[in-house]
Coordinates of C-alpha atoms and ligand atoms in Angstrom, one line a residue:
M3 CA 147.6 49.8 -44.8
T4 CA 145.8 53.1 -45.3
S5 CA 142.0 53.1 -44.9
I6 CA 139.5 55.8 -45.7
Q7 CA 136.3 56.3 -43.6
K8 CA 133.5 57.6 -45.8
Q9 CA 130.7 59.8 -44.5
D10 CA 128.1 56.9 -44.6
G11 CA 130.4 54.9 -42.4
T12 CA 131.8 52.6 -45.1
V13 CA 135.5 52.0 -44.8
L14 CA 137.6 51.7 -48.0
E15 CA 140.7 49.7 -47.4
A16 CA 143.5 49.7 -49.9
M17 CA 144.3 46.2 -51.1
R18 CA 147.6 44.7 -50.2
P19 CA 149.9 44.7 -53.3
K20 CA 149.9 41.3 -54.9
T21 CA 153.6 41.3 -55.6
R22 CA 156.0 40.5 -52.8
R23 CA 159.7 41.0 -52.7
P24 CA 161.5 37.7 -53.5
P25 CA 163.0 36.1 -50.4
L26 CA 166.8 36.5 -49.9
Y27 CA 169.2 33.8 -48.9
K28 CA 172.2 33.8 -46.6
V29 CA 175.2 32.0 -47.8
L30 CA 177.1 30.3 -44.8
L31 CA 180.4 28.7 -44.5
L32 CA 180.8 25.9 -41.9
N33 CA 183.9 25.2 -39.9
D34 CA 185.8 21.9 -40.2
D35 CA 189.1 20.6 -38.9
F36 CA 190.9 20.2 -42.2
T37 CA 190.4 23.1 -44.6
P38 CA 193.4 25.4 -44.3
M39 CA 192.7 28.9 -42.9
D40 CA 194.5 30.5 -45.9
F41 CA 192.2 28.6 -48.3
V42 CA 189.1 29.9 -46.6
V43 CA 190.4 33.5 -46.8
V44 CA 191.0 33.0 -50.6
V45 CA 187.4 31.7 -51.0
L46 CA 186.0 34.7 -49.2
Q47 CA 188.0 37.1 -51.4
K48 CA 187.4 35.2 -54.6
Y49 CA 183.6 34.5 -54.4
F50 CA 182.4 37.2 -51.9
S51 CA 184.6 40.2 -53.0
M52 CA 186.0 40.7 -49.5
N53 CA 189.4 42.3 -49.0
R54 CA 192.0 40.3 -47.1
E55 CA 191.4 41.9 -43.8
R56 CA 187.6 41.3 -43.8
A57 CA 188.1 37.8 -45.2
T58 CA 190.5 37.0 -42.4
R59 CA 188.1 38.4 -39.8
I60 CA 185.2 36.3 -41.1
M61 CA 187.3 33.2 -41.4
L62 CA 188.5 33.4 -37.8
Q63 CA 184.9 34.0 -36.7
I64 CA 183.8 30.8 -38.5
H65 CA 186.8 29.0 -37.0
R66 CA 185.8 30.0 -33.4
E67 CA 182.0 29.9 -33.7
G68 CA 181.4 27.0 -36.1
M69 CA 179.8 28.9 -38.9
G70 CA 179.6 32.4 -40.4
M71 CA 177.8 34.4 -43.0
C72 CA 179.4 35.3 -46.3
G73 CA 176.6 37.5 -47.7
V74 CA 172.9 37.7 -48.5
F75 CA 171.7 37.2 -52.1
T76 CA 168.8 36.3 -54.3
K77 CA 168.1 32.6 -54.6
D78 CA 169.8 32.1 -57.9
V79 CA 172.9 34.0 -56.9
A80 CA 173.2 32.2 -53.5
S81 CA 172.8 28.8 -55.1
T82 CA 175.5 29.6 -57.7
K83 CA 177.9 30.8 -55.0
V84 CA 177.3 27.6 -53.0
K85 CA 178.0 25.4 -56.0
Q86 CA 181.1 27.4 -57.0
V87 CA 182.6 27.3 -53.5
V88 CA 181.9 23.6 -53.0
S89 CA 183.4 22.8 -56.4
Y90 CA 186.5 24.9 -55.9
A91 CA 187.0 23.3 -52.4
R92 CA 186.7 19.8 -53.9
Q93 CA 189.1 20.6 -56.7
H94 CA 191.6 21.3 -54.0
Q95 CA 190.6 18.2 -51.9
H96 CA 189.2 20.3 -49.0
P97 CA 186.0 19.3 -47.2
L98 CA 184.8 22.9 -46.8
A99 CA 181.0 23.1 -46.5
C100 CA 179.0 26.0 -47.8
V101 CA 175.2 26.1 -47.5
M102 CA 172.4 28.6 -48.1
E103 CA 169.4 29.4 -45.8
E104 CA 166.4 31.6 -46.3
N105 CA 166.9 35.0 -44.6
E106 CA 163.7 35.3 -42.5
Ligands
LIG18 N1 189.2 25.2 -38.7 C1 190.1 25.3 -39.8 C2 191.5 25.1 -39.4 O1 191.8 25.2 -38.2 C3 189.9 26.6 -40.5 C4 188.6 26.8 -41.1 C5 187.9 28.1 -41.0 C6 187.9 25.8 -41.9 C7 186.7 28.3 -41.6 C8 186.6 26.0 -42.4 O2 184.8 27.5 -42.9 C9 186.0 27.3 -42.3 N2 192.4 24.9 -40.3

């Protein structure tokens, strides 16, 4: 933070702004043995606006590595996406897990 040294030796320090940017949240999909690959690709396209190529790449990365990031959002948006994805997966009887975590 900028500080100003006055002639009498006093130092004026600017105060830290009292507002902080709200934390952002990663939305993650977890791998499992039962959800079909095609279904995960559809989820990534439908809820995370990915084209088919990118969705396929992310799905395969989750399949190989156990989890993967779908995007970074504000808390409300992340929480809505998690609910929508889980609800859509359950409607189709798939165990797909979707979680959010603070983006440190
Ligand atoms: N592992 C699943 C299969 O082999 C595919 C899959 C990918 C499932 C990503 C979940 O988040 C996931 N059918």
